[in-house]
Short mmCIF file of C-alpha atoms in Angstrom, two decimals:
data_model
loop_
_atom_site.label_atom_id
_atom_site.label_comp_id
_atom_site.label_asym_id
_atom_site.label_seq_id
_atom_site.Cartn_x
_atom_site.Cartn_y
_atom_site.Cartn_z
CA UNK A 291 171.26 213.41 213.93
CA UNK A 292 170.18 212.40 210.44
CA UNK A 293 168.64 209.21 211.85
CA UNK A 294 166.65 211.20 214.40
CA UNK A 295 165.46 213.61 211.70
CA UNK A 296 164.42 210.73 209.43
CA UNK A 297 162.58 209.04 212.28
CA UNK A 298 160.71 212.23 213.12
CA UNK A 299 159.77 212.72 209.48
CA UNK A 300 158.58 209.12 209.22
CA UNK A 301 156.52 209.54 212.39
CA UNK A 302 154.94 212.70 211.01
CA UNK A 303 154.05 210.96 207.75
CA UNK A 304 152.55 208.00 209.63
CA UNK A 305 150.59 210.35 211.91
CA UNK A 306 149.35 212.33 208.90
CA UNK A 307 148.30 209.17 207.09
CA UNK A 308 146.54 207.90 210.22
CA UNK A 309 144.58 211.15 210.49
CA UNK A 310 143.65 211.01 206.82
CA UNK A 311 142.55 207.40 207.14
CA UNK A 312 140.51 208.26 210.24
CA UNK A 313 138.77 211.07 208.38
CA UNK A 314 138.09 208.84 205.39
CA UNK A 315 136.66 206.10 207.60
CA UNK A 316 134.00 208.43 209.04
CA UNK A 317 130.89 207.37 207.13
CA UNK A 318 127.35 208.72 207.42
CA UNK A 319 124.15 207.85 205.59
CA UNK A 320 123.28 211.45 204.69
CA UNK A 321 125.24 214.66 204.24
CA UNK A 322 123.25 217.90 204.13
CA UNK A 323 125.11 220.81 202.56
CA UNK A 324 123.74 224.10 203.87
CA UNK A 325 121.73 224.93 206.97
CA UNK A 326 118.62 226.43 205.38
CA UNK A 327 114.97 225.45 205.40
CA UNK A 328 115.40 222.88 202.61
CA UNK A 329 118.20 220.88 204.21
CA UNK A 330 116.63 220.71 207.66
CA UNK A 331 113.24 219.85 206.17
CA UNK A 332 114.73 216.92 204.26
CA UNK A 333 116.70 215.87 207.34
CA UNK A 334 113.57 215.80 209.49
CA UNK A 335 111.58 213.87 206.89
CA UNK A 336 114.28 211.24 206.46
CA UNK A 337 114.70 210.95 210.23
CA UNK A 338 110.98 210.31 210.65
CA UNK A 339 111.01 207.70 207.88
CA UNK A 340 114.11 205.96 209.24
CA UNK A 341 115.21 207.06 212.74
CA UNK A 342 118.44 205.04 212.43
CA UNK A 343 119.86 207.08 209.56
CA UNK A 344 123.03 208.96 210.51
CA UNK A 345 123.06 212.55 209.25
CA UNK A 346 125.77 215.22 209.08
CA UNK A 347 124.93 218.83 208.22
CA UNK A 348 127.43 221.56 207.35
CA UNK A 349 126.72 225.30 207.36
CA UNK A 350 129.32 227.91 206.40
CA UNK A 351 127.85 230.61 208.67
CA UNK A 352 127.77 230.62 212.48
CA UNK A 353 124.07 229.64 212.69
CA UNK A 354 121.43 227.92 210.59
CA UNK A 355 118.81 229.82 208.61
CA UNK A 356 120.81 233.03 208.14
CA UNK A 357 120.73 233.29 204.34
CA UNK A 358 117.52 233.03 202.27
CA UNK A 359 115.63 231.40 205.14
CA UNK A 360 116.16 234.37 207.47
CA UNK A 361 113.04 236.46 208.12
CA UNK A 362 114.49 239.71 206.75
CA UNK A 363 115.72 237.97 203.61
CA UNK A 364 112.35 236.76 202.27
CA UNK A 365 108.73 237.86 202.07
CA UNK A 366 107.61 235.57 204.90
CA UNK A 367 104.46 234.81 202.95
CA UNK A 368 102.98 231.38 203.32
CA UNK A 369 102.99 231.31 199.52
CA UNK A 370 99.64 229.75 198.69
CA UNK A 371 98.73 231.86 195.63
CA UNK A 372 95.97 233.55 197.59
CA UNK A 373 97.29 237.02 196.77
CA UNK A 374 100.27 236.62 194.42
CA UNK A 375 99.00 237.69 191.00
CA UNK A 376 101.99 236.31 189.07
CA UNK A 377 100.68 232.78 189.75
CA UNK A 378 97.45 233.49 187.85
CA UNK A 379 98.48 234.90 184.45
CA UNK A 380 95.96 236.16 181.94
CA UNK A 381 96.22 234.16 178.71
CA UNK A 382 96.06 235.51 175.18
CA UNK A 383 92.37 234.63 174.93
CA UNK A 384 91.58 236.65 178.06
CA UNK A 385 91.05 233.68 180.38
CA UNK A 386 92.88 233.25 183.70
CA UNK A 387 95.21 230.28 184.11
CA UNK A 388 94.74 228.97 187.67
CA UNK A 389 96.83 225.81 187.27
CA UNK A 390 99.95 227.17 189.00
CA UNK A 391 97.91 228.78 191.78
CA UNK A 392 96.19 225.50 192.66
CA UNK A 393 99.50 223.61 192.58
CA UNK A 394 101.19 226.08 194.93
CA UNK A 395 98.19 226.20 197.26
CA UNK A 396 98.23 222.41 197.58
CA UNK A 397 101.99 222.43 198.17
CA UNK A 398 101.65 224.87 201.05
CA UNK A 399 98.95 222.69 202.59
CA UNK A 400 101.44 219.80 202.44
CA UNK A 401 104.02 221.92 204.29
CA UNK A 402 101.44 222.74 206.96
CA UNK A 403 100.62 219.03 207.29
CA UNK A 404 104.22 218.16 208.12
CA UNK A 405 104.63 221.11 210.48
CA UNK A 406 101.37 220.12 212.20
CA UNK A 407 102.66 216.56 212.60
CA UNK A 408 105.86 217.78 214.26
CA UNK A 409 104.02 220.28 216.48
CA UNK A 410 101.53 217.60 217.62
CA UNK A 411 104.47 215.33 218.45
CA UNK A 412 106.04 218.22 220.42
CA UNK A 413 109.16 218.06 218.26
CA UNK A 414 108.90 221.71 217.22
CA UNK A 415 106.90 224.59 218.67
CA UNK A 416 105.20 226.65 219.78
CA UNK A 417 103.65 227.15 216.36
CA UNK A 418 103.02 230.85 217.04
CA UNK A 419 106.79 231.43 217.07
CA UNK A 420 106.99 230.71 213.34
CA UNK A 421 103.49 230.95 211.82
CA UNK A 422 100.70 233.47 212.42
CA UNK A 423 97.34 234.18 210.76
CA UNK A 424 97.55 237.18 208.42
CA UNK A 425 94.94 238.06 205.75
CA UNK A 426 96.22 237.81 202.19
CA UNK A 427 95.04 240.54 199.81
CA UNK A 428 95.50 241.61 196.21
CA UNK A 429 95.07 245.31 195.39
CA UNK A 430 95.05 246.96 191.96
CA UNK A 431 94.26 250.35 190.43
CA UNK A 432 93.12 251.32 186.95
CA UNK A 433 90.35 249.94 184.78
CA UNK A 434 92.41 247.24 183.04
CA UNK A 435 93.83 245.87 186.29
CA UNK A 436 90.43 245.94 187.99
CA UNK A 437 88.99 243.94 185.10
CA UNK A 438 91.83 241.41 185.45
CA UNK A 439 91.40 241.05 189.22
CA UNK A 440 87.67 240.41 188.88
CA UNK A 441 88.29 237.71 186.27
CA UNK A 442 90.92 236.18 188.55
CA UNK A 443 88.51 236.18 191.47
CA UNK A 444 85.75 234.52 189.42
CA UNK A 445 88.17 231.91 188.10
CA UNK A 446 89.41 231.05 191.60
CA UNK A 447 85.84 230.71 192.86
CA UNK A 448 85.69 227.52 190.81
CA UNK A 449 88.61 226.09 192.80
CA UNK A 450 87.59 224.55 196.16
CA UNK A 451 90.87 225.46 197.88
CA UNK A 452 90.19 229.19 197.44
CA UNK A 453 86.91 229.19 199.35
CA UNK A 454 86.44 232.27 201.50
CA UNK A 455 87.95 234.83 199.14
CA UNK A 456 86.10 238.17 199.02
CA UNK A 457 86.12 240.70 196.18
CA UNK A 458 85.29 244.40 196.24
CA UNK A 459 85.52 247.52 194.13
CA UNK A 460 83.89 249.61 196.86
CA UNK A 461 86.39 252.06 198.33
CA UNK A 462 84.55 252.15 201.65
CA UNK A 463 84.70 248.37 201.98
CA UNK A 464 88.37 248.23 200.99
CA UNK A 465 89.12 251.05 203.46
CA UNK A 466 87.73 248.88 206.28
CA UNK A 467 90.17 246.15 205.26
CA UNK A 468 93.31 248.23 204.64
CA UNK A 469 92.94 251.85 205.84
CA UNK A 470 96.58 252.79 205.14
CA UNK A 471 96.17 251.82 201.50
CA UNK A 472 92.99 253.85 201.05
CA UNK A 473 93.57 256.96 203.21
CA UNK A 474 94.40 259.91 200.97
CA UNK A 475 93.47 258.09 197.78
CA UNK A 476 91.47 259.94 195.11
CA UNK A 477 87.84 258.83 195.35
CA UNK A 478 87.54 258.91 191.55
CA UNK A 479 90.25 256.29 191.08
CA UNK A 480 89.15 252.85 189.99
CA UNK A 481 90.36 250.27 192.53
CA UNK A 482 89.66 246.65 193.43
CA UNK A 483 90.83 244.18 196.05
CA UNK A 484 90.45 240.59 197.12
CA UNK A 485 90.80 239.41 200.70
CA UNK A 486 91.03 235.97 202.25
CA UNK A 487 91.53 235.44 205.97
CA UNK A 488 93.16 231.99 205.86
CA UNK A 489 96.51 233.51 204.83
CA UNK A 490 99.58 233.30 207.05
CA UNK A 491 102.89 234.97 207.81
CA UNK A 492 105.78 232.55 208.31
CA UNK A 493 109.16 233.16 209.91
CA UNK A 494 111.24 230.60 208.04
CA UNK A 495 114.37 231.53 209.97
CA UNK A 496 112.83 230.49 213.28
CA UNK A 497 111.28 227.40 211.69
CA UNK A 498 114.70 226.41 210.33
CA UNK A 499 116.22 226.75 213.80
CA UNK A 500 113.51 224.58 215.35
CA UNK A 501 113.82 221.89 212.70
CA UNK A 502 117.60 221.82 213.14
CA UNK A 503 117.29 221.64 216.94
CA UNK A 504 114.92 218.70 216.64
CA UNK A 505 117.42 216.79 214.54
CA UNK A 506 120.38 217.58 216.79
CA UNK A 507 118.30 216.66 219.84
CA UNK A 508 117.49 213.28 218.31
CA UNK A 509 121.16 212.35 218.54
CA UNK A 510 121.17 211.25 214.91
CA UNK A 511 122.40 214.46 213.29
CA UNK A 512 125.76 216.14 213.74
CA UNK A 513 125.50 219.84 212.88
CA UNK A 514 128.78 221.66 212.26
CA UNK A 515 128.63 225.44 211.88
CA UNK A 516 131.37 227.55 210.29
CA UNK A 517 132.11 224.54 208.09
CA UNK A 518 132.15 224.88 204.31
CA UNK A 519 131.80 222.02 201.86
CA UNK A 520 134.12 222.79 198.95
CA UNK A 521 134.45 219.63 196.87
CA UNK A 522 133.22 216.09 196.18
CA UNK A 523 134.74 212.87 194.86
CA UNK A 524 132.87 209.79 193.71
CA UNK A 525 134.19 206.60 195.30
CA UNK A 526 134.38 203.19 193.63
CA UNK A 527 131.73 201.76 195.95
CA UNK A 528 129.20 204.42 194.92
CA UNK A 529 129.58 206.58 198.03
CA UNK A 530 130.82 210.16 198.01
CA UNK A 531 133.82 211.73 199.66
CA UNK A 532 132.73 215.15 200.86
CA UNK A 533 135.54 217.61 201.56
CA UNK A 534 134.65 219.94 204.44
CA UNK A 535 136.71 222.93 205.56
CA UNK A 536 136.57 224.17 209.14
CA UNK A 537 136.58 227.93 208.64
CA UNK A 538 137.84 228.59 212.16
CA UNK A 539 141.07 226.59 211.95
CA UNK A 540 141.35 226.36 208.15
CA UNK A 541 141.60 222.56 208.23
CA UNK A 542 139.85 220.29 205.76
CA UNK A 543 138.46 216.86 206.55
CA UNK A 544 136.77 214.22 204.43
CA UNK A 545 133.42 212.60 205.17
CA UNK A 546 132.19 209.53 203.32
CA UNK A 547 128.46 209.70 202.55
CA UNK A 548 125.95 207.34 200.97
CA UNK A 549 123.69 210.24 199.97
CA UNK A 550 124.39 213.95 199.53
CA UNK A 551 121.84 216.75 199.39
CA UNK A 552 123.05 220.18 198.29
CA UNK A 553 120.66 222.81 199.63
CA UNK A 554 123.05 225.72 199.88
CA UNK A 555 120.92 228.41 198.23
CA UNK A 556 122.92 230.41 195.71
CA UNK A 557 126.02 228.30 196.45
CA UNK A 558 124.27 225.16 195.22
CA UNK A 559 125.11 225.67 191.54
CA UNK A 560 128.94 225.79 191.85
CA UNK A 561 128.84 222.88 194.32
CA UNK A 562 126.61 220.82 192.04
CA UNK A 563 129.09 221.35 189.21
CA UNK A 564 131.87 219.93 191.40
CA UNK A 565 130.06 216.58 191.62
CA UNK A 566 130.61 216.20 187.84
CA UNK A 567 127.37 214.25 187.47
CA UNK A 568 126.08 214.42 183.87
CA UNK A 569 122.74 215.80 185.07
CA UNK A 570 124.45 218.99 186.28
CA UNK A 571 125.72 220.00 182.86
CA UNK A 572 124.24 223.06 181.19
CA UNK A 573 122.84 224.81 184.26
CA UNK A 574 123.65 228.41 185.00
CA UNK A 575 122.42 231.04 187.44
CA UNK A 576 121.36 234.68 187.37
CA UNK A 577 121.61 236.47 190.75
CA UNK A 578 118.98 238.99 191.85
CA UNK A 579 119.23 241.02 195.07
CA UNK A 580 116.60 243.02 196.90
CA UNK A 581 115.90 245.77 199.44
CA UNK A 582 112.99 246.54 201.79
CA UNK A 583 111.54 249.75 203.09
CA UNK A 584 110.91 249.01 206.77
CA UNK A 585 108.52 251.15 208.80
CA UNK A 586 109.95 252.63 212.02
CA UNK A 587 106.70 254.24 213.25
CA UNK A 588 104.79 252.01 215.69
CA UNK A 589 101.53 253.94 215.19
CA UNK A 590 101.57 253.25 211.45
CA UNK A 591 102.51 249.59 211.94
CA UNK A 592 99.53 249.12 214.26
CA UNK A 593 97.09 250.33 211.58
CA UNK A 594 97.90 247.62 209.03
CA UNK A 595 97.11 243.91 209.33
CA UNK A 596 97.47 242.16 205.97
CA UNK A 597 99.81 241.12 203.19
CA UNK A 598 98.81 243.29 200.24
CA UNK A 599 100.22 242.25 196.86
CA UNK A 600 99.98 244.24 193.63
CA UNK A 601 100.97 243.63 190.02
CA UNK A 602 104.61 243.26 189.10
CA UNK A 603 106.30 245.46 186.52
CA UNK A 604 106.71 243.93 183.07
CA UNK A 605 109.90 241.86 182.95
CA UNK A 606 110.47 241.85 186.71
CA UNK A 607 111.34 238.64 188.61
CA UNK A 608 108.70 237.05 190.91
CA UNK A 609 110.60 238.11 194.05
CA UNK A 610 110.04 241.74 193.02
CA UNK A 611 106.24 241.73 193.09
CA UNK A 612 105.44 244.82 195.23
CA UNK A 613 103.69 244.20 198.53
CA UNK A 614 102.88 246.05 201.76
CA UNK A 615 103.32 243.38 204.38
CA UNK A 616 102.50 242.81 207.99
CA UNK A 617 105.25 240.62 209.45
CA UNK A 618 105.86 239.02 212.83
CA UNK A 619 109.63 238.84 213.25
CA UNK A 620 111.06 237.55 216.52
CA UNK A 621 107.75 238.21 218.24
CA UNK A 622 107.50 241.83 217.06
CA UNK A 623 105.03 243.19 214.52
CA UNK A 624 106.75 244.83 211.55
CA UNK A 625 105.61 246.55 208.35
CA UNK A 626 107.63 246.15 205.14
CA UNK A 627 107.27 247.38 201.59
CA UNK A 628 109.06 246.08 198.56
CA UNK A 629 111.21 244.38 197.67
CA UNK A 630 113.06 246.66 195.31
CA UNK A 631 115.11 244.47 193.00
CA UNK A 632 118.75 244.95 192.29
CA UNK A 633 121.72 243.24 190.74
CA UNK A 634 124.74 241.79 192.48
CA UNK A 635 127.16 239.23 191.10
CA UNK A 636 127.09 237.47 194.49
CA UNK A 637 125.28 234.12 194.68
CA UNK A 638 124.76 234.52 198.44
CA UNK A 639 124.13 237.55 200.61
CA UNK A 640 127.36 236.56 202.36
CA UNK A 641 129.01 235.51 199.09
CA UNK A 642 131.73 237.07 196.96
CA UNK A 643 131.61 239.36 193.90
CA UNK A 644 133.30 236.69 191.82
CA UNK A 645 130.45 234.17 192.18
CA UNK A 646 128.78 234.94 188.83
CA UNK A 647 131.86 235.09 186.56
CA UNK A 648 133.31 231.99 188.24
CA UNK A 649 130.11 230.06 187.50
CA UNK A 650 130.68 230.14 183.72
CA UNK A 651 131.95 226.89 182.21
CA UNK A 652 132.10 225.07 178.89
CA UNK A 653 128.65 223.51 179.32
CA UNK A 654 126.63 226.53 180.48
CA UNK A 655 128.19 229.52 178.75
CA UNK A 656 125.96 229.21 175.69
CA UNK A 657 122.63 228.92 177.56
CA UNK A 658 123.65 231.72 179.92
CA UNK A 659 124.49 234.08 177.05
CA UNK A 660 121.31 233.14 175.18
CA UNK A 661 119.17 233.67 178.26
CA UNK A 662 120.80 237.05 178.77
CA UNK A 663 120.00 238.14 175.21
CA UNK A 664 116.40 236.94 175.57
CA UNK A 665 115.86 238.85 178.83
CA UNK A 666 116.93 242.36 177.97
CA UNK A 667 113.74 243.82 179.62
CA UNK A 668 114.73 242.13 182.90
CA UNK A 669 118.25 243.58 182.69
CA UNK A 670 116.81 247.03 181.98
CA UNK A 671 114.40 246.67 184.91
CA UNK A 672 117.19 245.68 187.32
CA UNK A 673 119.39 248.58 186.23
CA UNK A 674 116.49 250.99 186.80
CA UNK A 675 115.91 249.50 190.25
CA UNK A 676 119.57 249.80 191.22
CA UNK A 677 119.66 253.54 190.49
CA UNK A 678 116.38 254.40 192.26
CA UNK A 679 116.62 257.49 194.46
CA UNK A 680 115.02 257.63 197.93
CA UNK A 681 112.34 259.88 196.46
CA UNK A 682 111.55 257.32 193.74
CA UNK A 683 111.26 254.53 196.32
CA UNK A 684 108.90 256.72 198.33
CA UNK A 685 106.81 257.33 195.20
CA UNK A 686 106.52 253.57 194.67
CA UNK A 687 105.45 253.13 198.30
CA UNK A 688 102.81 255.86 197.94
CA UNK A 689 101.06 253.80 195.26
CA UNK A 690 100.16 251.47 198.16
CA UNK A 691 100.28 253.95 201.06
CA UNK A 692 99.39 257.45 199.74
CA UNK A 693 100.25 259.25 202.99
CA UNK A 694 103.66 257.65 203.46
CA UNK A 695 106.44 259.96 204.74
CA UNK A 696 110.14 259.35 204.18
CA UNK A 697 111.06 259.77 207.86
CA UNK A 698 108.88 256.79 208.81
CA UNK A 699 110.80 254.31 206.67
CA UNK A 700 114.32 252.86 206.65
CA UNK A 701 116.04 250.96 203.83
CA UNK A 702 117.18 247.43 204.60
CA UNK A 703 118.96 244.89 202.38
CA UNK A 704 116.90 241.78 201.67
CA UNK A 705 118.09 238.38 200.49
CA UNK A 706 119.98 237.20 197.42
CA UNK A 707 118.38 234.80 194.93
CA UNK A 708 119.84 232.90 192.00
CA UNK A 709 117.36 232.21 189.20
CA UNK A 710 117.90 229.05 187.15
CA UNK A 711 119.28 229.21 183.62
CA UNK A 712 119.08 225.98 181.65
CA UNK A 713 118.73 224.51 178.18
CA UNK A 714 115.16 224.42 176.87
CA UNK A 715 114.40 220.85 175.75
CA UNK A 716 112.19 222.11 172.89
CA UNK A 717 114.29 224.89 171.40
CA UNK A 718 117.67 223.68 172.72
CA UNK A 719 118.38 227.32 173.57
CA UNK A 720 119.11 228.88 176.95
CA UNK A 721 116.15 230.05 179.06
CA UNK A 722 115.80 231.90 182.36
CA UNK A 723 113.49 229.92 184.62
CA UNK A 724 111.77 231.33 187.70
CA UNK A 725 110.90 228.93 190.50
CA UNK A 726 112.79 225.90 191.77
CA UNK A 727 114.29 222.81 190.17
CA UNK A 728 115.51 219.55 191.71
CA UNK A 729 118.54 217.99 190.02
CA UNK A 730 119.40 214.38 190.90
CA UNK A 731 122.06 211.88 189.86
CA UNK A 732 120.72 208.90 187.91
CA UNK A 733 121.50 206.56 190.80
CA UNK A 734 119.89 208.86 193.39
CA UNK A 735 123.12 209.35 195.36
CA UNK A 736 123.13 213.14 194.93
CA UNK A 737 120.33 215.70 194.83
CA UNK A 738 120.50 219.48 194.60
CA UNK A 739 117.94 222.27 194.70
CA UNK A 740 118.33 225.22 192.35
CA UNK A 741 116.19 228.35 192.09
CA UNK A 742 114.09 230.50 194.38
CA UNK A 743 110.48 231.54 195.09
CA UNK A 744 108.19 230.03 196.25
CA UNK A 745 110.75 227.59 197.64
CA UNK A 746 110.42 227.87 201.42
CA UNK A 747 106.62 227.63 201.43
CA UNK A 748 106.69 224.52 199.28
CA UNK A 749 109.75 223.00 200.98
CA UNK A 750 107.99 219.80 202.06
CA UNK A 751 106.60 219.08 198.58
CA UNK A 752 110.00 219.75 197.04
CA UNK A 753 111.75 217.45 199.50
CA UNK A 754 109.15 214.77 198.81
CA UNK A 755 110.34 214.86 195.20
CA UNK A 756 113.90 214.34 196.42
CA UNK A 757 112.84 211.34 198.52
CA UNK A 758 110.79 209.88 195.67
CA UNK A 759 113.80 210.07 193.33
CA UNK A 760 116.61 209.16 195.73
CA UNK A 761 114.88 206.72 198.10
CA UNK A 762 112.57 205.08 195.57
CA UNK A 763 112.91 201.51 196.87
CA UNK A 764 112.65 202.45 200.54
CA UNK A 765 109.56 204.57 199.87
CA UNK A 766 107.78 201.54 198.41
CA UNK A 767 108.16 199.52 201.61
CA UNK A 768 105.12 199.16 203.91
CA UNK A 769 107.00 200.81 206.79
CA UNK A 770 107.82 203.97 204.85
CA UNK A 771 104.36 204.10 203.27
CA UNK A 772 102.72 203.91 206.69
CA UNK A 773 105.00 206.57 208.14
CA UNK A 774 104.70 209.03 205.29
CA UNK A 775 100.90 208.85 205.56
CA UNK A 776 101.23 209.73 209.24
CA UNK A 777 103.47 212.66 208.42
CA UNK A 778 101.47 213.87 205.42
CA UNK A 779 97.93 212.38 205.39
CA UNK A 780 97.21 213.72 201.90
CA UNK A 781 100.29 212.08 200.38
CA UNK A 782 99.51 210.73 196.90
CA UNK A 783 96.16 212.55 196.73
CA UNK A 784 95.03 215.88 195.27
CA UNK A 785 93.24 218.07 197.77
CA UNK A 786 91.65 220.09 194.98
CA UNK A 787 89.84 216.94 193.84
CA UNK A 788 88.58 215.97 197.30
CA UNK A 789 86.91 218.82 199.25
CA UNK A 790 86.03 216.52 202.16
CA UNK A 791 89.68 215.50 202.62
CA UNK A 792 90.83 219.09 202.14
CA UNK A 793 88.43 220.25 204.87
CA UNK A 794 89.68 217.60 207.28
CA UNK A 795 93.33 218.40 206.53
CA UNK A 796 92.88 222.17 206.84
CA UNK A 797 90.90 221.83 210.08
CA UNK A 798 93.60 219.66 211.66
CA UNK A 799 96.43 221.92 210.42
CA UNK A 800 94.68 225.02 211.73
CA UNK A 801 94.07 223.52 215.15
CA UNK A 802 97.70 222.45 215.53
CA UNK A 803 99.20 225.64 214.11
CA UNK A 804 96.75 228.14 215.61
CA UNK A 805 95.72 229.62 212.28
CA UNK A 806 92.40 230.41 210.60
CA UNK A 807 90.54 228.06 208.29
CA UNK A 808 87.27 228.15 206.40
CA UNK A 809 85.27 225.10 205.42
CA UNK A 810 85.43 224.45 201.70
CA UNK A 811 82.04 225.04 200.15
CA UNK A 812 81.01 227.71 202.68
CA UNK A 813 80.26 231.26 201.59
CA UNK A 814 82.44 234.26 202.50
#
């Protein structure tokens, strides 16, 4: 009996070892952690550059694009700085800094180039399922804000990429553009608005699904849903062992990868720390949640056709810039206002309350505490937002829609963002940074994306940075250079410096994507 028992135990050990060896021997060129817009964008770009690359993608939820990429979890704006006032700050000397606006505008054009390439090749589409023309507008009240908006408009008129923008302080003119915003407004109030028709509304959730389907359909990417990456180990040969848990059967397997991209939204930071690469040290995260007011009255929705952005409150994060937005979500026209910011210790909408406290470690505790002390106004703002009453939310809405009624609007939870906290190279203190940041290992074997807005809109430009850092040698080859120019004709060039090229690019993008364009140099 003892012999039989020992034999069975030996067989079980051998079987277990064989399974472990089998798992370890499964090697892929690329592992994508997370099924959002960033991961699938990078996957598609790498597949186009080298169709033979083997890719494995792991998403903890039951579908791709359900966190920050989902339509209800973001503003859906094709962020091109056409209407977002936080990208054009007024400097101490009274001038308007347009540098960030031009950079973001060019980045969105790059995204449209790649989408146009895939649509033309019939790899994703139809374009109208994920991108639709929607005028972008800025609207302000009060003498000081009107003065600022006019200066912003005049500054942007010097930038070729902003051709076609209109400016008005005439209430009658503005009423013709956005009647809901003007109806019931005091005629004595000082108001101003800008409008540009080349703006878009983008459903990044649908786009994510289409990009993922293209990769799966190519036969070169294995997509596993309800699978959570929970750890990494560096191998002696420079590859990575990626530990992946099947959330349905609670079993963990190991995948060997030559390159790992962590694009898991708020979960990126704790995963990046588990790689133990030196470049990950010192980073922290500050989570910010949000809520929308969503219109339930079809007659009101039909009267508004624009994305109308105002000025953010002092100390508020970029994702909290108030806007009254026309959206096309799953083929249906919607009207949203917000987002109202809030605080949650979760790093993902589907995360856990322990995400923030668990993210503290020896290397980031100092910068996180310093950033917290330096951003007391932000903390105060978030607390005030959390305790807003329905009446106070309605009052905020009425600044943009004076005749708004509470019964026409429902409250809906928006997405969760994690803003980057890092060590400032100049002061060596901790700072809270809005925007996105790519972190890569020195050898290019790991890359991770931290941060938030305007991420999705600039996804292609951001993933180009990943490719430039992690596939430097391959990108210098004639084959990759030829292909990347096919994918992104403006690669390596600045559209703002070449109006003729910008016109050609915008015309092609607009034809492929079914959106509006205006020739640079033409009058409104």
